[in-house]
Amino acid sequence: MYSPRFSKQSEGLHSADADVWAVSDRAHTLADKGEDVIFLCVGDPNFDTPEPILDFARARLGVGRTHYSPAAGEAMLRRAIADIESKVSPHPCDPDDVVVFPGGTNAIYAVLSCLLNPGEQIVIPEPMYIGYVPITDALQLDVKKVACPPQQGFAFDTETIKQAITENTRAVMINTPVNPTGAMATPEQLRDLAAYCRARNVWLISDEMYSMITFARRHTSLRAAAENLDNVIVIDGLSKSHAMSGWRLGWAVAQGEMVERLIEFAGATIFGVPQFIQEAAAFALEFDTYFVKQMREAYEKRRDLIVARVGRIPGLSCNSPEAGMFVMVDVSEVAESGEAFAEALLNAELVSVLPGKPFGASAMNHVRLTLAADESELSRALDRIERFVAGGCLKAG
Ligand SMILES: Cc1ncc(COP(=O)(O)O)c(C=O)c1O
């Protein structure tokens, strides 16, 4: 009998933690059976991609923009990305510094693939985006997590990150604003960390997927804050800000030889993002002020609604996140853990939230609520959560 053997990369992916989506998978099963489940677990914008972007893409499809494109990305999109990077930074960004990928996930995979060998160390603050896990598992990286505990509002502590860097560390990867906590690094922290990493000959990667969804203050890009750019890589994309998650469009901005390496990687693995999508993405970036603002304002109202309602539920608490698409709710007074809360909430009230633990140990007493649901849906869910907690659910098990 044939006995299949697979690569270590594939084995790494295969063994990645399957429990992450356990509660949400069960929620989908219940919904398929006709139950009235409210999903507050998704990170996919619940807005349609704005109509002008759709029109533009249709028009470009109509003129045959359906062929191969350069591995680095179409010139007009690289220029549009370089322009927005230049606008917010003292360092001008050249279109040649930009490499286009089909989504942020693929950009992260490419960046880490170019920088680290199996067994090498990467420092990542936690709570962190769940999507890093299969990538670092596939590449068999030694992930050293740095806690950003709830007592410090999940905020970055640059000193702790610096202390985690050793002789074995090849890269640090931060995420600002953070999924799931909404925490944002300050310009000073970014400048300091970039200089420290450079002095230690360590790459600093910044995932800035939520850069355009900030409420309290504007996002500062690592590229804008750092004094020197040669060890700095920024990843961003349109999935969240432009409600274009399904278009698969992200990018990395780097310098010099790293750009060449990324282009070679993109050439070998994806061989170009569809032309009409890249053109629509460039259009979206050039004409986006109005609809990005509209969506950001909607997210902000939803955040305020959740924070106000959670604040009135005895036993629950939350910070008001500065940015991003999520609110982390502390359930430690009413449940053994975020997992126990999420599980019991789904059973009792058919509301699906994500437990905090898969994002990192610091979030184990939290659950993550999404802002990607409209206000009436959020209100309905919070009515149920309120009733659930008032029912005295959980602490015993
Ligand atoms: C922090 C963070 N980085 C990257 C991604 C992946 O982005 P994309 O959907 O463009 O692959 C996500 C998506 O949820 C995210 O939250």
Coordinates of C-alpha atoms and ligand atoms in Angstrom, one line a residue:
M1 CA 0.0 0.0 0.0
Y2 CA 1.2 3.5 -0.8
S3 CA 2.2 5.4 2.3
P4 CA 2.1 9.2 1.6
R5 CA 4.9 11.3 3.0
F6 CA 4.7 15.1 3.2
S7 CA 7.1 18.0 3.7
K8 CA 7.9 19.4 7.1
Q9 CA 6.2 22.6 5.9
S10 CA 3.0 20.8 5.2
E11 CA 3.2 18.8 8.4
G12 CA 3.6 22.1 10.3
L13 CA 0.4 23.4 8.7
H14 CA -1.3 20.1 9.4
S15 CA -0.5 20.2 13.1
A16 CA -1.6 23.9 13.6
D17 CA -4.1 24.3 16.4
A18 CA -7.5 23.3 15.2
D19 CA -9.3 24.4 18.3
V20 CA -9.2 28.1 17.4
W21 CA -12.4 28.0 15.5
A22 CA -14.1 25.2 17.5
V23 CA -16.8 27.4 19.0
S24 CA -17.4 29.3 15.7
D25 CA -17.6 26.0 13.8
R26 CA -20.2 24.8 16.2
A27 CA -22.1 28.0 15.7
H28 CA -22.1 27.5 12.0
T29 CA -23.4 23.9 12.4
L30 CA -26.3 25.3 14.6
A31 CA -27.0 28.0 12.0
D32 CA -27.2 25.4 9.3
K33 CA -29.8 23.6 11.3
G34 CA -31.9 26.8 11.3
E35 CA -31.0 28.2 14.7
D36 CA -31.0 32.0 15.1
V37 CA -27.3 32.3 15.8
I38 CA -25.7 35.8 16.0
F39 CA -22.1 35.7 14.8
L40 CA -19.8 38.1 16.6
C41 CA -16.7 36.2 15.8
V42 CA -15.8 37.3 12.3
G43 CA -13.1 39.8 11.2
D44 CA -14.6 40.3 7.7
P45 CA -16.1 43.7 7.2
N46 CA -19.9 43.5 6.8
F47 CA -19.9 46.3 4.3
D48 CA -20.1 45.7 0.6
T49 CA -17.0 46.8 -1.4
P50 CA -17.9 50.4 -2.4
E51 CA -19.8 50.6 -5.7
P52 CA -17.3 52.9 -7.5
I53 CA -14.6 50.2 -7.0
L54 CA -16.9 47.5 -8.3
D55 CA -17.7 49.7 -11.4
F56 CA -14.0 50.3 -12.0
A57 CA -13.1 46.6 -11.8
R58 CA -16.0 45.7 -14.1
A59 CA -14.8 48.3 -16.6
R60 CA -11.2 47.0 -16.5
L61 CA -12.4 43.4 -16.9
G62 CA -14.3 44.6 -19.9
V63 CA -11.1 45.9 -21.6
G64 CA -9.3 42.6 -21.2
R65 CA -7.2 43.3 -18.1
T66 CA -7.2 39.6 -17.4
H67 CA -3.7 38.5 -18.2
Y68 CA -0.4 37.9 -16.4
S69 CA 1.0 40.8 -14.5
P70 CA 4.6 41.5 -13.2
A71 CA 5.5 39.5 -10.1
A72 CA 6.3 42.8 -8.1
G73 CA 2.9 44.2 -9.0
E74 CA 1.5 46.6 -11.6
A75 CA 3.4 49.9 -11.9
M76 CA 0.3 52.0 -11.3
L77 CA -0.6 50.1 -8.0
R78 CA 3.0 50.2 -6.7
R79 CA 2.9 54.0 -7.3
A80 CA -0.4 54.4 -5.6
I81 CA 0.8 52.5 -2.5
A82 CA 4.2 54.4 -2.6
D83 CA 2.2 57.6 -2.7
I84 CA 0.1 56.8 0.4
E85 CA 3.3 55.7 2.3
S86 CA 5.1 58.9 1.3
K87 CA 2.2 61.1 2.4
V88 CA 2.5 59.9 6.0
S89 CA 6.3 59.6 6.3
P90 CA 9.3 61.8 6.3
H91 CA 11.0 59.1 4.1
P92 CA 9.8 59.2 0.5
C93 CA 8.6 55.8 -0.7
D94 CA 9.6 54.7 -4.2
P95 CA 7.3 52.5 -6.2
D96 CA 10.2 50.1 -6.4
D97 CA 10.1 49.6 -2.6
V98 CA 6.6 48.0 -2.9
V99 CA 5.7 44.4 -3.7
V100 CA 2.1 43.4 -4.2
F101 CA 0.6 40.2 -2.9
P102 CA -2.8 38.5 -2.9
G103 CA -3.7 39.6 0.6
G104 CA -1.9 40.4 3.8
T105 CA -1.6 36.7 4.8
N106 CA 0.4 35.9 1.7
A107 CA 2.6 39.0 2.2
I108 CA 3.4 37.8 5.7
Y109 CA 4.1 34.3 4.5
A110 CA 6.5 35.7 1.8
V111 CA 8.3 38.0 4.2
L112 CA 8.8 35.4 6.9
S113 CA 9.9 32.8 4.2
C114 CA 12.5 35.2 2.9
L115 CA 13.9 36.1 6.4
L116 CA 13.9 33.0 8.6
N117 CA 15.1 29.4 8.4
P118 CA 13.3 26.6 10.2
G119 CA 14.2 26.7 13.9
E120 CA 15.2 30.3 13.9
Q121 CA 13.6 32.7 16.4
I122 CA 11.0 35.4 15.9
V123 CA 9.7 37.5 18.7
I124 CA 6.0 38.4 18.6
P125 CA 4.0 40.3 21.2
E126 CA 0.8 38.5 22.3
P127 CA -2.2 38.7 22.1
M128 CA -1.5 38.3 18.4
Y129 CA -3.5 37.7 15.2
I130 CA -4.4 34.0 15.1
G131 CA -3.4 33.8 11.4
Y132 CA 0.3 34.0 12.4
V133 CA 0.2 30.6 13.9
P134 CA -0.2 28.4 10.8
I135 CA 2.5 30.5 9.0
T136 CA 5.0 30.2 11.8
D137 CA 4.1 26.5 12.2
A138 CA 4.6 25.9 8.5
L139 CA 7.9 27.6 8.5
Q140 CA 8.8 25.8 11.8
L141 CA 9.9 29.0 13.5
D142 CA 10.8 29.3 17.1
V143 CA 8.2 31.8 18.2
K144 CA 9.0 33.7 21.4
K145 CA 5.9 35.4 22.6
V146 CA 6.0 38.6 24.6
A147 CA 3.0 39.2 26.9
C148 CA 1.1 42.5 26.6
P149 CA -1.2 41.8 29.6
P150 CA -4.6 43.3 30.2
Q151 CA -3.4 45.2 33.2
Q152 CA -1.4 47.4 30.8
G153 CA -4.4 47.7 28.5
F154 CA -2.7 45.1 26.2
A155 CA -0.4 48.0 25.2
F156 CA 3.1 47.4 23.8
D157 CA 6.0 47.6 26.2
T158 CA 9.1 48.2 24.1
E159 CA 11.4 47.3 27.0
T160 CA 9.9 43.8 27.3
I161 CA 10.2 43.3 23.6
K162 CA 13.8 44.4 23.7
Q163 CA 14.6 42.1 26.6
A164 CA 13.1 39.1 24.6
I165 CA 15.6 39.6 21.8
T166 CA 18.6 37.3 22.1
E167 CA 21.5 36.2 19.9
N168 CA 19.1 33.7 18.3
T169 CA 16.5 36.3 17.3
R170 CA 16.3 37.0 13.6
A171 CA 13.1 39.1 13.5
V172 CA 10.5 40.8 15.6
M173 CA 7.0 41.0 14.2
I174 CA 4.6 43.5 15.6
N175 CA 1.0 44.4 14.6
T176 CA -0.3 47.9 15.0
P177 CA -3.2 48.4 15.5
V178 CA -3.5 45.0 17.0
N179 CA -6.0 42.3 16.2
P180 CA -7.6 41.5 18.6
T181 CA -6.9 44.3 21.2
G182 CA -6.9 47.5 19.1
A183 CA -3.8 48.6 20.9
M184 CA -1.6 51.0 18.9
A185 CA 2.2 51.5 19.2
T186 CA 3.3 55.1 19.6
P187 CA 5.7 56.8 17.1
E188 CA 8.3 56.9 19.9
Q189 CA 8.0 53.2 20.6
L190 CA 8.3 52.4 16.9
R191 CA 11.3 54.6 16.4
D192 CA 13.0 53.2 19.5
L193 CA 12.3 49.6 18.7
A194 CA 13.4 50.0 15.1
A195 CA 16.7 51.5 16.2
Y196 CA 17.3 48.8 18.8
C197 CA 16.5 46.0 16.3
R198 CA 18.8 47.5 13.8
A199 CA 21.6 47.7 16.3
R200 CA 21.1 44.0 17.1
N201 CA 21.0 43.1 13.4
V202 CA 17.4 42.0 13.7
W203 CA 14.6 42.6 11.2
L204 CA 11.5 44.5 12.4
I205 CA 8.3 43.6 10.6
S206 CA 5.1 45.6 11.2
D207 CA 1.7 44.3 10.2
E208 CA -0.5 47.4 9.7
M209 CA -3.6 45.8 8.3
Y210 CA -5.9 48.1 10.4
S211 CA -3.9 51.3 9.7
M212 CA -7.0 53.0 8.3
I213 CA -9.4 52.0 11.1
T214 CA -8.3 54.1 14.0
F215 CA -10.6 56.2 16.2
A216 CA -8.7 58.1 18.9
R217 CA -5.6 59.2 16.9
R218 CA -4.0 58.6 13.5
H219 CA -2.0 55.5 12.9
T220 CA 1.8 55.9 12.6
S221 CA 3.5 53.5 10.3
L222 CA 6.7 51.9 11.4
R223 CA 8.2 53.2 8.1
A224 CA 7.2 56.8 9.1
A225 CA 8.6 56.5 12.7
A226 CA 11.9 54.7 12.0
E227 CA 15.0 56.7 11.4
N228 CA 16.6 54.1 9.2
L229 CA 14.6 51.8 7.0
D230 CA 17.1 49.1 6.1
N231 CA 15.8 46.6 8.7
V232 CA 12.2 47.6 8.5
I233 CA 9.3 46.0 6.6
V234 CA 5.7 47.1 6.6
I235 CA 2.7 45.0 5.6
D236 CA -0.7 46.4 4.8
G237 CA -3.7 45.8 2.5
L238 CA -7.2 46.6 1.5
S239 CA -9.1 43.7 3.2
K240 CA -10.3 45.6 6.2
S241 CA -10.2 49.4 5.4
H242 CA -11.9 49.1 2.0
A243 CA -14.1 46.1 2.7
M244 CA -12.2 44.2 0.1
S245 CA -11.3 41.0 2.0
G246 CA -12.3 38.7 -0.9
W247 CA -10.3 40.6 -3.5
R248 CA -7.1 39.4 -1.9
L249 CA -4.9 42.4 -2.1
G250 CA -2.1 43.2 0.2
W251 CA 1.5 44.5 0.0
A252 CA 4.9 44.7 1.7
V253 CA 7.1 47.8 1.7
A254 CA 10.8 47.1 2.2
Q255 CA 14.2 48.3 1.0
G256 CA 17.0 47.2 -1.3
E257 CA 17.8 43.5 -1.5
M258 CA 14.8 42.5 0.6
V259 CA 12.5 43.9 -2.2
E260 CA 14.4 41.7 -4.7
R261 CA 14.0 38.7 -2.5
L262 CA 10.2 39.3 -2.1
I263 CA 9.8 39.8 -5.9
E264 CA 11.6 36.5 -6.5
F265 CA 9.4 34.8 -3.9
A266 CA 6.2 36.3 -5.4
G267 CA 7.4 35.2 -8.9
A268 CA 7.9 31.6 -7.7
T269 CA 4.7 31.3 -5.8
I270 CA 1.9 33.5 -7.2
F271 CA 3.2 34.9 -10.4
G272 CA 1.2 38.1 -10.3
V273 CA -2.1 39.3 -8.8
P274 CA -4.9 39.6 -11.5
Q275 CA -4.5 42.9 -13.4
F276 CA -8.1 44.1 -13.0
I277 CA -7.9 43.6 -9.2
Q278 CA -4.7 45.6 -9.1
E279 CA -6.2 48.4 -11.1
A280 CA -9.3 48.5 -8.9
A281 CA -7.0 48.5 -5.9
A282 CA -5.1 51.5 -7.2
F283 CA -8.4 53.3 -7.9
A284 CA -9.6 52.4 -4.4
L285 CA -6.5 54.0 -2.8
E286 CA -6.7 57.1 -4.9
F287 CA -10.4 57.8 -4.4
D288 CA -11.0 56.3 -1.0
T289 CA -11.3 59.2 1.4
Y290 CA -15.0 59.3 1.5
F291 CA -15.9 55.6 1.9
V292 CA -13.1 54.7 4.2
K293 CA -14.2 57.5 6.5
Q294 CA -17.8 56.4 6.4
M295 CA -16.9 52.8 7.4
R296 CA -14.5 54.0 10.1
E297 CA -17.2 56.2 11.6
A298 CA -19.6 53.2 11.6
Y299 CA -17.0 51.0 13.3
E300 CA -16.5 53.8 15.9
K301 CA -20.2 54.0 16.7
R302 CA -20.4 50.2 17.0
R303 CA -17.4 50.3 19.4
D304 CA -19.1 52.9 21.5
L305 CA -22.3 50.9 21.6
I306 CA -20.5 47.7 22.7
V307 CA -18.4 49.6 25.3
A308 CA -21.4 51.3 26.8
R309 CA -23.5 48.2 26.9
V310 CA -20.8 46.0 28.3
G311 CA -20.1 48.7 31.0
R312 CA -23.7 48.3 32.2
I313 CA -23.4 44.5 32.6
P314 CA -22.3 43.6 36.1
G315 CA -19.3 41.2 36.0
L316 CA -18.2 42.2 32.5
S317 CA -15.7 44.9 31.6
C318 CA -13.8 46.2 28.6
N319 CA -11.5 48.9 27.5
S320 CA -12.5 51.1 24.6
P321 CA -10.1 50.2 21.8
E322 CA -8.3 53.0 20.0
A323 CA -8.5 51.2 16.7
G324 CA -9.3 48.0 14.8
M325 CA -12.5 46.0 14.4
F326 CA -12.8 44.3 17.8
V327 CA -13.6 44.8 21.5
M328 CA -12.0 42.5 24.1
V329 CA -14.4 41.8 26.9
D330 CA -13.0 40.6 30.3
V331 CA -15.2 37.8 31.6
S332 CA -13.0 36.7 34.5
E333 CA -15.6 37.7 37.2
V334 CA -18.3 35.5 35.7
A335 CA -16.4 32.6 34.0
E336 CA -13.4 30.3 34.5
S337 CA -12.0 31.4 31.2
G338 CA -12.9 33.1 27.9
E339 CA -13.4 29.6 26.4
A340 CA -15.9 28.5 29.0
F341 CA -17.8 31.8 28.5
A342 CA -17.8 31.5 24.7
E343 CA -18.9 27.9 24.9
A344 CA -21.7 28.4 27.4
L345 CA -22.9 31.6 25.7
L346 CA -23.3 29.8 22.4
N347 CA -25.2 27.0 24.1
A348 CA -27.5 29.2 26.1
E349 CA -28.0 32.2 23.9
L350 CA -26.8 31.3 20.4
V351 CA -24.2 34.2 20.3
S352 CA -20.9 33.2 18.8
V353 CA -17.8 35.1 20.1
L354 CA -14.2 34.1 20.0
P355 CA -12.4 33.0 23.1
G356 CA -9.2 35.1 23.8
K357 CA -6.8 32.2 24.5
P358 CA -5.9 31.3 20.9
F359 CA -4.7 34.9 20.5
G360 CA -2.3 34.5 23.5
A361 CA -2.2 33.6 27.2
S362 CA -2.7 37.2 28.1
A363 CA -6.2 37.1 26.6
M364 CA -7.4 33.9 28.2
N365 CA -10.0 35.6 30.4
H366 CA -11.4 37.6 27.5
V367 CA -13.6 37.1 24.6
R368 CA -13.4 39.0 21.3
L369 CA -16.5 40.7 19.9
T370 CA -16.4 42.0 16.3
L371 CA -17.4 45.4 15.1
A372 CA -18.3 43.8 11.8
A373 CA -22.0 43.6 12.6
D374 CA -24.5 46.4 12.3
E375 CA -25.8 48.2 15.4
S376 CA -29.2 46.4 15.6
E377 CA -27.4 43.0 15.4
L378 CA -25.0 44.1 18.1
S379 CA -27.8 45.3 20.3
R380 CA -29.6 42.0 19.9
A381 CA -26.5 40.1 20.8
L382 CA -25.8 42.3 23.8
D383 CA -29.4 41.8 25.0
R384 CA -28.7 38.1 25.0
I385 CA -25.2 38.5 26.6
E386 CA -26.8 40.6 29.4
R387 CA -29.5 38.0 30.0
F388 CA -26.9 35.2 30.0
V389 CA -24.7 36.9 32.6
A390 CA -27.7 37.9 34.7
G391 CA -28.7 34.2 34.7
G392 CA -25.6 33.7 36.9
C393 CA -24.1 31.2 34.5
L394 CA -20.8 30.2 34.8
K395 CA -18.1 30.5 37.4
A396 CA -18.7 27.0 38.8
G397 CA -18.3 25.5 35.4
Ligands
LIG1 C1 -3.6 41.6 11.9 C2 -3.9 40.9 10.6 N1 -3.0 40.7 9.7 C3 -3.2 40.1 8.6 C4 -4.5 39.7 8.3 C5 -4.7 39.0 7.0 O1 -5.1 39.9 6.0 P1 -5.7 39.3 4.6 O2 -7.2 39.0 4.8 O3 -5.5 40.5 3.7 O4 -4.9 38.1 4.2 C6 -5.5 39.9 9.1 C7 -6.9 39.4 8.8 O5 -7.7 39.2 9.7 C8 -5.2 40.5 10.4 O6 -6.2 40.7 11.3

